[in-house]
PDB file of C-alpha atoms and ligand atoms in Angstrom:
ATOM      1  CA  MET A   1     -35.749 223.423 111.511  1.00  0.00           C
ATOM      2  CA  ASN A   2     -36.539 225.811 114.509  1.00  0.00           C
ATOM      3  CA  ILE A   3     -33.483 227.544 115.463  1.00  0.00           C
ATOM      4  CA  ALA A   4     -32.813 229.545 118.364  1.00  0.00           C
ATOM      5  CA  ILE A   5     -30.454 232.257 118.561  1.00  0.00           C
ATOM      6  CA  LEU A   6     -29.301 233.535 121.974  1.00  0.00           C
ATOM      7  CA  GLY A   7     -27.974 237.127 121.594  1.00  0.00           C
ATOM      8  CA  GLY A   8     -29.771 237.593 118.343  1.00  0.00           C
ATOM      9  CA  THR A   9     -30.075 240.733 118.301  1.00  0.00           C
ATOM     10  CA  GLY A  10     -26.518 241.284 117.640  1.00  0.00           C
ATOM     11  CA  LYS A  11     -24.937 241.529 114.272  1.00  0.00           C
ATOM     12  CA  GLU A  12     -23.723 237.927 113.663  1.00  0.00           C
ATOM     13  CA  GLY A  13     -27.088 236.285 115.244  1.00  0.00           C
ATOM     14  CA  ALA A  14     -29.276 238.315 113.303  1.00  0.00           C
ATOM     15  CA  GLY A  15     -27.340 237.879 109.875  1.00  0.00           C
ATOM     16  CA  LEU A  16     -27.507 234.270 110.773  1.00  0.00           C
ATOM     17  CA  ALA A  17     -31.111 234.348 111.248  1.00  0.00           C
ATOM     18  CA  ALA A  18     -31.864 236.232 108.051  1.00  0.00           C
ATOM     19  CA  ARG A  19     -30.000 233.403 106.074  1.00  0.00           C
ATOM     20  CA  TRP A  20     -31.674 230.524 107.603  1.00  0.00           C
ATOM     21  CA  ALA A  21     -34.912 232.457 107.771  1.00  0.00           C
ATOM     22  CA  LEU A  22     -34.563 232.695 103.560  1.00  0.00           C
ATOM     23  CA  VAL A  23     -34.080 228.820 103.183  1.00  0.00           C
ATOM     24  CA  GLY A  24     -37.047 227.663 105.031  1.00  0.00           C
ATOM     25  CA  HIS A  25     -36.160 227.660 108.870  1.00  0.00           C
ATOM     26  CA  SER A  26     -37.898 228.991 112.100  1.00  0.00           C
ATOM     27  CA  ILE A  27     -36.115 231.414 113.618  1.00  0.00           C
ATOM     28  CA  ILE A  28     -36.429 232.511 117.413  1.00  0.00           C
ATOM     29  CA  ILE A  29     -34.483 235.617 118.315  1.00  0.00           C
ATOM     30  CA  GLY A  30     -33.219 235.544 121.869  1.00  0.00           C
ATOM     31  CA  SER A  31     -32.161 238.523 124.020  1.00  0.00           C
ATOM     32  CA  ARG A  32     -31.797 239.676 127.618  1.00  0.00           C
ATOM     33  CA  ASP A  33     -34.857 241.613 126.881  1.00  0.00           C
ATOM     34  CA  ALA A  34     -37.659 239.963 125.234  1.00  0.00           C
ATOM     35  CA  GLU A  35     -38.901 243.517 123.612  1.00  0.00           C
ATOM     36  CA  ARG A  36     -35.838 244.005 122.194  1.00  0.00           C
ATOM     37  CA  ALA A  37     -35.713 240.773 120.355  1.00  0.00           C
ATOM     38  CA  LYS A  38     -39.405 241.246 119.073  1.00  0.00           C
ATOM     39  CA  THR A  39     -38.327 244.672 117.741  1.00  0.00           C
ATOM     40  CA  LYS A  40     -35.351 242.802 115.724  1.00  0.00           C
ATOM     41  CA  ALA A  41     -37.522 239.864 114.803  1.00  0.00           C
ATOM     42  CA  ALA A  42     -40.136 242.485 113.215  1.00  0.00           C
ATOM     43  CA  GLU A  43     -37.211 244.114 111.444  1.00  0.00           C
ATOM     44  CA  LEU A  44     -36.033 240.518 110.182  1.00  0.00           C
ATOM     45  CA  ARG A  45     -39.261 239.655 108.838  1.00  0.00           C
ATOM     46  CA  GLU A  46     -39.524 242.894 106.852  1.00  0.00           C
ATOM     47  CA  GLN A  47     -35.943 242.355 105.483  1.00  0.00           C
ATOM     48  CA  THR A  48     -36.307 238.731 104.486  1.00  0.00           C
ATOM     49  CA  LYS A  49     -40.077 238.595 103.830  1.00  0.00           C
ATOM     50  CA  LYS A  50     -40.580 235.441 105.870  1.00  0.00           C
ATOM     51  CA  LEU A  51     -42.543 234.993 108.661  1.00  0.00           C
ATOM     52  CA  PRO A  52     -41.559 232.443 111.004  1.00  0.00           C
ATOM     53  CA  ILE A  53     -38.956 234.692 112.745  1.00  0.00           C
ATOM     54  CA  MET A  54     -40.028 235.685 116.550  1.00  0.00           C
ATOM     55  CA  GLY A  55     -38.377 237.114 119.319  1.00  0.00           C
ATOM     56  CA  GLU A  56     -38.300 236.089 122.799  1.00  0.00           C
ATOM     57  CA  SER A  57     -36.094 236.169 126.029  1.00  0.00           C
ATOM     58  CA  ASN A  58     -33.224 233.991 125.907  1.00  0.00           C
ATOM     59  CA  ALA A  59     -34.578 231.582 128.266  1.00  0.00           C
ATOM     60  CA  GLU A  60     -38.135 231.243 126.208  1.00  0.00           C
ATOM     61  CA  ALA A  61     -35.826 231.128 122.619  1.00  0.00           C
ATOM     62  CA  ALA A  62     -33.968 228.140 124.406  1.00  0.00           C
ATOM     63  CA  ARG A  63     -36.864 226.743 125.501  1.00  0.00           C
ATOM     64  CA  LEU A  64     -38.536 226.688 122.071  1.00  0.00           C
ATOM     65  CA  GLY A  65     -35.422 226.209 119.734  1.00  0.00           C
ATOM     66  CA  THR A  66     -34.784 222.442 118.711  1.00  0.00           C
ATOM     67  CA  VAL A  67     -30.957 223.716 117.671  1.00  0.00           C
ATOM     68  CA  ILE A  68     -29.563 226.612 120.067  1.00  0.00           C
ATOM     69  CA  VAL A  69     -27.149 228.917 118.596  1.00  0.00           C
ATOM     70  CA  VAL A  70     -25.240 230.810 121.035  1.00  0.00           C
ATOM     71  CA  ALA A  71     -24.133 234.403 119.590  1.00  0.00           C
ATOM     72  CA  LEU A  72     -22.894 236.258 122.451  1.00  0.00           C
ATOM     73  CA  PRO A  73     -19.929 237.887 123.603  1.00  0.00           C
ATOM     74  CA  ALA A  74     -17.396 235.837 125.230  1.00  0.00           C
ATOM     75  CA  GLN A  75     -18.125 237.634 128.714  1.00  0.00           C
ATOM     76  CA  GLY A  76     -21.412 237.034 128.295  1.00  0.00           C
ATOM     77  CA  LEU A  77     -21.556 233.069 128.572  1.00  0.00           C
ATOM     78  CA  ALA A  78     -21.263 232.726 132.295  1.00  0.00           C
ATOM     79  CA  ALA A  79     -23.939 235.120 132.960  1.00  0.00           C
ATOM     80  CA  THR A  80     -26.411 233.547 130.446  1.00  0.00           C
ATOM     81  CA  LEU A  81     -26.102 229.774 129.648  1.00  0.00           C
ATOM     82  CA  PRO A  82     -26.997 228.441 133.469  1.00  0.00           C
ATOM     83  CA  ALA A  83     -30.370 229.892 132.906  1.00  0.00           C
ATOM     84  CA  VAL A  84     -30.681 228.034 130.072  1.00  0.00           C
ATOM     85  CA  ARG A  85     -29.346 224.337 130.940  1.00  0.00           C
ATOM     86  CA  GLU A  86     -32.741 222.564 131.517  1.00  0.00           C
ATOM     87  CA  ALA A  87     -33.970 224.048 127.968  1.00  0.00           C
ATOM     88  CA  CYS A  88     -30.521 222.935 126.345  1.00  0.00           C
ATOM     89  CA  HIS A  89     -30.918 219.309 127.615  1.00  0.00           C
ATOM     90  CA  GLY A  90     -29.812 217.070 124.747  1.00  0.00           C
ATOM     91  CA  LYS A  91     -30.108 219.371 122.182  1.00  0.00           C
ATOM     92  CA  VAL A  92     -27.570 220.867 119.384  1.00  0.00           C
ATOM     93  CA  VAL A  93     -26.067 223.720 120.725  1.00  0.00           C
ATOM     94  CA  ILE A  94     -23.831 225.829 118.212  1.00  0.00           C
ATOM     95  CA  SER A  95     -21.228 228.252 119.673  1.00  0.00           C
ATOM     96  CA  THR A  96     -20.179 231.249 117.268  1.00  0.00           C
ATOM     97  CA  VAL A  97     -18.364 232.977 120.142  1.00  0.00           C
ATOM     98  CA  VAL A  98     -14.770 234.135 119.766  1.00  0.00           C
ATOM     99  CA  PRO A  99     -12.913 235.597 122.887  1.00  0.00           C
ATOM    100  CA  LEU A 100     -11.648 238.551 121.447  1.00  0.00           C
ATOM    101  CA  THR A 101     -10.216 241.597 123.390  1.00  0.00           C
ATOM    102  CA  PHE A 102      -9.689 245.035 121.520  1.00  0.00           C
ATOM    103  CA  GLY A 103      -7.230 247.694 122.610  1.00  0.00           C
ATOM    104  CA  GLY A 104      -5.258 245.322 124.680  1.00  0.00           C
ATOM    105  CA  PRO A 105      -1.768 243.673 124.353  1.00  0.00           C
ATOM    106  CA  ARG A 106      -3.507 240.332 123.020  1.00  0.00           C
ATOM    107  CA  LEU A 107      -6.120 240.000 120.746  1.00  0.00           C
ATOM    108  CA  PHE A 108      -7.092 236.411 121.298  1.00  0.00           C
ATOM    109  CA  THR A 109      -8.234 235.972 124.974  1.00  0.00           C
ATOM    110  CA  PRO A 110      -9.390 232.544 125.286  1.00  0.00           C
ATOM    111  CA  PRO A 111     -11.118 231.626 129.035  1.00  0.00           C
ATOM    112  CA  ALA A 112      -9.539 228.863 131.167  1.00  0.00           C
ATOM    113  CA  ALA A 113     -11.527 225.961 129.615  1.00  0.00           C
ATOM    114  CA  GLY A 114      -9.336 226.351 126.459  1.00  0.00           C
ATOM    115  CA  SER A 115     -11.969 228.177 123.950  1.00  0.00           C
ATOM    116  CA  SER A 116     -15.403 229.713 124.516  1.00  0.00           C
ATOM    117  CA  ALA A 117     -17.115 226.609 123.084  1.00  0.00           C
ATOM    118  CA  GLU A 118     -15.435 224.501 125.926  1.00  0.00           C
ATOM    119  CA  GLU A 119     -16.451 226.843 128.188  1.00  0.00           C
ATOM    120  CA  ALA A 120     -20.017 226.696 126.779  1.00  0.00           C
ATOM    121  CA  GLN A 121     -20.046 222.808 126.884  1.00  0.00           C
ATOM    122  CA  ALA A 122     -18.996 222.850 130.850  1.00  0.00           C
ATOM    123  CA  LEU A 123     -22.013 225.418 131.533  1.00  0.00           C
ATOM    124  CA  LEU A 124     -24.450 223.054 129.389  1.00  0.00           C
ATOM    125  CA  PRO A 125     -23.097 219.530 130.366  1.00  0.00           C
ATOM    126  CA  ASP A 126     -25.817 218.027 128.748  1.00  0.00           C
ATOM    127  CA  ALA A 127     -26.038 219.848 125.457  1.00  0.00           C
ATOM    128  CA  ARG A 128     -24.223 218.914 122.431  1.00  0.00           C
ATOM    129  CA  VAL A 129     -21.810 221.748 121.608  1.00  0.00           C
ATOM    130  CA  VAL A 130     -20.424 222.354 117.952  1.00  0.00           C
ATOM    131  CA  ALA A 131     -18.011 225.401 117.612  1.00  0.00           C
ATOM    132  CA  ALA A 132     -18.652 226.742 114.127  1.00  0.00           C
ATOM    133  CA  PHE A 133     -19.492 230.269 112.165  1.00  0.00           C
ATOM    134  CA  HIS A 134     -16.458 232.017 113.702  1.00  0.00           C
ATOM    135  CA  HIS A 135     -14.948 232.920 110.328  1.00  0.00           C
ATOM    136  CA  ILE A 136     -18.360 234.012 108.545  1.00  0.00           C
ATOM    137  CA  ALA A 137     -18.128 237.832 109.081  1.00  0.00           C
ATOM    138  CA  ALA A 138     -21.568 239.335 110.190  1.00  0.00           C
ATOM    139  CA  HIS A 139     -21.478 241.537 107.238  1.00  0.00           C
ATOM    140  CA  GLU A 140     -21.101 238.684 104.836  1.00  0.00           C
ATOM    141  CA  LEU A 141     -23.974 237.154 106.763  1.00  0.00           C
ATOM    142  CA  SER A 142     -26.425 240.295 106.238  1.00  0.00           C
ATOM    143  CA  GLU A 143     -25.833 240.821 102.511  1.00  0.00           C
ATOM    144  CA  THR A 144     -27.819 237.996 101.513  1.00  0.00           C
ATOM    145  CA  GLU A 145     -28.497 238.563  97.911  1.00  0.00           C
ATOM    146  CA  HIS A 146     -24.773 237.332  97.890  1.00  0.00           C
ATOM    147  CA  ALA A 147     -23.333 233.829  98.305  1.00  0.00           C
ATOM    148  CA  ILE A 148     -20.816 233.602 100.857  1.00  0.00           C
ATOM    149  CA  GLU A 149     -17.073 232.770  99.572  1.00  0.00           C
ATOM    150  CA  CYS A 150     -15.900 230.799 102.754  1.00  0.00           C
ATOM    151  CA  ASP A 151     -15.893 227.596 104.018  1.00  0.00           C
ATOM    152  CA  LEU A 152     -17.519 226.517 107.034  1.00  0.00           C
ATOM    153  CA  LEU A 153     -15.033 224.648 109.590  1.00  0.00           C
ATOM    154  CA  LEU A 154     -16.546 223.288 112.648  1.00  0.00           C
ATOM    155  CA  CYS A 155     -15.780 221.059 115.430  1.00  0.00           C
ATOM    156  CA  GLY A 156     -17.149 219.309 118.282  1.00  0.00           C
ATOM    157  CA  GLY A 157     -17.603 215.850 120.046  1.00  0.00           C
ATOM    158  CA  ASP A 158     -20.967 214.306 118.898  1.00  0.00           C
ATOM    159  CA  ALA A 159     -20.932 213.068 115.433  1.00  0.00           C
ATOM    160  CA  SER A 160     -24.679 213.387 114.837  1.00  0.00           C
ATOM    161  CA  ALA A 161     -24.704 217.314 116.177  1.00  0.00           C
ATOM    162  CA  LYS A 162     -21.803 218.101 113.804  1.00  0.00           C
ATOM    163  CA  ASP A 163     -24.278 216.279 111.128  1.00  0.00           C
ATOM    164  CA  THR A 164     -26.546 218.661 111.797  1.00  0.00           C
ATOM    165  CA  VAL A 165     -24.476 221.716 112.146  1.00  0.00           C
ATOM    166  CA  ALA A 166     -23.328 220.287 108.748  1.00  0.00           C
ATOM    167  CA  GLU A 167     -26.689 220.546 107.137  1.00  0.00           C
ATOM    168  CA  LEU A 168     -27.493 223.728 108.617  1.00  0.00           C
ATOM    169  CA  ALA A 169     -24.386 225.432 106.972  1.00  0.00           C
ATOM    170  CA  ARG A 170     -24.821 223.495 103.324  1.00  0.00           C
ATOM    171  CA  SER A 171     -28.490 224.938 103.466  1.00  0.00           C
ATOM    172  CA  MET A 172     -27.149 228.897 103.413  1.00  0.00           C
ATOM    173  CA  GLY A 173     -24.653 227.593 100.470  1.00  0.00           C
ATOM    174  CA  LEU A 174     -21.490 226.879 102.836  1.00  0.00           C
ATOM    175  CA  ARG A 175     -18.955 223.772 102.401  1.00  0.00           C
ATOM    176  CA  PRO A 176     -18.746 222.347 105.616  1.00  0.00           C
ATOM    177  CA  ILE A 177     -15.636 220.802 107.264  1.00  0.00           C
ATOM    178  CA  ASP A 178     -15.250 218.699 110.426  1.00  0.00           C
ATOM    179  CA  VAL A 179     -12.139 219.619 111.921  1.00  0.00           C
ATOM    180  CA  GLY A 180     -12.360 217.286 114.791  1.00  0.00           C
ATOM    181  CA  PRO A 181     -13.270 217.486 118.840  1.00  0.00           C
ATOM    182  CA  LEU A 182     -14.202 220.186 120.725  1.00  0.00           C
ATOM    183  CA  SER A 183     -10.696 220.530 121.918  1.00  0.00           C
ATOM    184  CA  ASN A 184      -9.961 221.820 118.377  1.00  0.00           C
ATOM    185  CA  ALA A 185     -12.014 225.151 119.157  1.00  0.00           C
ATOM    186  CA  GLY A 186      -9.300 227.039 120.699  1.00  0.00           C
ATOM    187  CA  PRO A 187      -7.580 227.116 117.449  1.00  0.00           C
ATOM    188  CA  LEU A 188     -10.651 227.505 115.409  1.00  0.00           C
ATOM    189  CA  GLU A 189     -11.409 230.539 117.056  1.00  0.00           C
ATOM    190  CA  GLY A 190      -8.307 231.839 117.296  1.00  0.00           C
ATOM    191  CA  ILE A 191      -8.409 231.969 113.594  1.00  0.00           C
ATOM    192  CA  THR A 192     -10.491 235.179 113.911  1.00  0.00           C
ATOM    193  CA  ALA A 193      -8.254 237.057 115.376  1.00  0.00           C
ATOM    194  CA  ILE A 194      -6.037 236.588 112.240  1.00  0.00           C
ATOM    195  CA  LEU A 195      -9.176 237.372 109.849  1.00  0.00           C
ATOM    196  CA  ALA A 196     -10.020 240.574 112.097  1.00  0.00           C
ATOM    197  CA  THR A 197      -6.268 241.887 111.870  1.00  0.00           C
ATOM    198  CA  ILE A 198      -6.414 240.953 108.299  1.00  0.00           C
ATOM    199  CA  ASN A 199      -9.567 242.961 108.096  1.00  0.00           C
ATOM    200  CA  ARG A 200      -7.975 246.364 109.942  1.00  0.00           C
ATOM    201  CA  ARG A 201      -4.862 246.082 107.946  1.00  0.00           C
ATOM    202  CA  TYR A 202      -6.293 245.610 104.138  1.00  0.00           C
ATOM    203  CA  LYS A 203      -9.528 247.961 105.240  1.00  0.00           C
ATOM    204  CA  LEU A 204     -11.899 244.960 104.507  1.00  0.00           C
ATOM    205  CA  LYS A 205     -14.875 244.156 106.634  1.00  0.00           C
ATOM    206  CA  ASN A 206     -15.236 240.297 105.112  1.00  0.00           C
ATOM    207  CA  SER A 207     -11.995 238.415 105.004  1.00  0.00           C
ATOM    208  CA  GLY A 208     -12.988 234.401 105.201  1.00  0.00           C
ATOM    209  CA  ILE A 209     -11.024 231.400 104.697  1.00  0.00           C
ATOM    210  CA  LYS A 210     -11.064 228.435 102.261  1.00  0.00           C
ATOM    211  CA  ILE A 211      -9.396 225.173 102.443  1.00  0.00           C
ATOM    212  CA  THR A 212      -7.658 224.001  99.623  1.00  0.00           C
ATOM    213  CA  GLY A 213      -6.445 220.229  98.549  1.00  0.00           C
ATOM    214  CA  LEU A 214      -9.907 218.977  99.677  1.00  0.00           C
TER     215      LEU A 214
HETATM  216  N1  NAP B   1     -19.769 240.239 114.476  1.00  0.00           N
HETATM  217  C1  NAP B   1     -19.108 238.882 113.734  1.00  0.00           C
HETATM  218  O1  NAP B   1     -18.799 239.565 112.263  1.00  0.00           O
HETATM  219  C2  NAP B   1     -18.775 237.766 114.624  1.00  0.00           C
HETATM  220  C3  NAP B   1     -18.150 236.865 113.355  1.00  0.00           C
HETATM  221  C4  NAP B   1     -17.685 235.835 113.624  1.00  0.00           C
HETATM  222  C5  NAP B   1     -18.018 235.508 115.013  1.00  0.00           C
HETATM  223  N2  NAP B   1     -18.395 236.363 116.193  1.00  0.00           N
HETATM  224  C6  NAP B   1     -18.761 236.423 117.914  1.00  0.00           C
HETATM  225  O2  NAP B   1     -19.886 236.256 117.303  1.00  0.00           O
HETATM  226  C7  NAP B   1     -20.612 236.245 118.772  1.00  0.00           C
HETATM  227  C8  NAP B   1     -21.563 237.519 118.648  1.00  0.00           C
HETATM  228  O3  NAP B   1     -21.053 238.464 117.865  1.00  0.00           O
HETATM  229  P1  NAP B   1     -21.779 239.817 117.465  1.00  0.00           P
HETATM  230  O4  NAP B   1     -20.837 240.718 116.838  1.00  0.00           O
HETATM  231  O5  NAP B   1     -23.413 239.655 117.128  1.00  0.00           O
HETATM  232  O6  NAP B   1     -21.747 240.366 119.050  1.00  0.00           O
HETATM  233  P2  NAP B   1     -22.682 241.777 119.909  1.00  0.00           P
HETATM  234  O7  NAP B   1     -23.419 242.446 118.854  1.00  0.00           O
HETATM  235  O8  NAP B   1     -21.318 242.197 120.716  1.00  0.00           O
HETATM  236  O9  NAP B   1     -23.410 240.850 120.915  1.00  0.00           O
HETATM  237  C9  NAP B   1     -24.556 240.008 120.477  1.00  0.00           C
HETATM  238  C10 NAP B   1     -25.678 240.100 121.448  1.00  0.00           C
HETATM  239  O10 NAP B   1     -25.333 239.805 122.890  1.00  0.00           O
HETATM  240  C11 NAP B   1     -25.845 240.395 123.913  1.00  0.00           C
HETATM  241  N3  NAP B   1     -25.041 240.671 124.889  1.00  0.00           N
HETATM  242  C12 NAP B   1     -24.087 241.761 124.773  1.00  0.00           C
HETATM  243  N4  NAP B   1     -23.360 241.902 125.867  1.00  0.00           N
HETATM  244  C13 NAP B   1     -23.913 240.931 126.708  1.00  0.00           C
HETATM  245  C14 NAP B   1     -23.681 240.210 128.007  1.00  0.00           C
HETATM  246  N5  NAP B   1     -22.598 240.854 128.942  1.00  0.00           N
HETATM  247  N6  NAP B   1     -24.294 239.176 128.411  1.00  0.00           N
HETATM  248  C15 NAP B   1     -25.220 238.420 127.766  1.00  0.00           C
HETATM  249  N7  NAP B   1     -25.605 238.825 126.791  1.00  0.00           N
HETATM  250  C16 NAP B   1     -24.923 240.122 125.918  1.00  0.00           C
HETATM  251  C17 NAP B   1     -26.857 241.456 123.312  1.00  0.00           C
HETATM  252  O11 NAP B   1     -28.071 241.068 123.021  1.00  0.00           O
HETATM  253  P3  NAP B   1     -29.100 241.795 124.046  1.00  0.00           P
HETATM  254  O12 NAP B   1     -28.538 243.118 124.821  1.00  0.00           O
HETATM  255  O13 NAP B   1     -30.401 242.089 123.256  1.00  0.00           O
HETATM  256  O14 NAP B   1     -29.286 240.894 125.351  1.00  0.00           O
HETATM  257  C18 NAP B   1     -26.091 241.721 121.779  1.00  0.00           C
HETATM  258  O15 NAP B   1     -27.001 242.141 120.902  1.00  0.00           O
HETATM  259  C19 NAP B   1     -19.401 236.893 119.387  1.00  0.00           C
HETATM  260  O16 NAP B   1     -18.693 236.139 120.384  1.00  0.00           O
HETATM  261  C20 NAP B   1     -18.387 237.256 118.261  1.00  0.00           C
HETATM  262  O17 NAP B   1     -16.954 237.126 118.598  1.00  0.00           O
HETATM  263  C21 NAP B   1     -18.841 237.785 115.531  1.00  0.00           C
END
């Protein structure tokens, strides 16, 4: 599959890119600066020894991708997504975005829409937004020689879009678990605030979650 990663120069997007490239997907790293994307793509080609990883502006990446991953900071959504609205028409858009504010009175700071995924859906009304990958730490993704010991919780309003994301999760060895409609994205994103706190308290880089009883 052709996967475009907006903000793919960051740790989370680059980690997803490496994992997917290694199992045969084609990757387009997106950035506000096409040159930065090309440099990151070259690094990832070197790391993975896989060729189909290219770098483009976010707009061009969104145009080329079959599936679009939004791996931007929460505060970057309003500035980035309106310009890719047409390019995302009808496409599966995966939001990995977690609205966290470090150093303030409250770590989890969701937008007025309820969650970053719902904000993304409002900014991309013709796309099929699925919220996923919030609990898979960039550190885990980048250690590509290890399997990831974590479930992949995902939610969204379009069943076939969720099937696509579940397949992409399985392709990198994760067990996907459908946790319902996009209105559950707030609680889903909020779990990351708990994981970030666990990481800090127990000096970890990669706490994750597994659902029991399934
Ligand atoms: N890091 C993790 O372990 C982790 C785990 C789960 C979920 N997440 C979530 O995944 C998303 C990406 O995480 P990350 O750690 O990779 O983030 P990041 O490094 O802070 O940002 C990713 C990329 O977004 C672009 N960017 C930065 N500020 C921007 C702005 N104001 N407007 C538009 N683009 C901007 C930058 O790319 P260019 O400068 O090249 O445009 C940057 O490389 C976040 O929402 C995060 O909460 C992260």
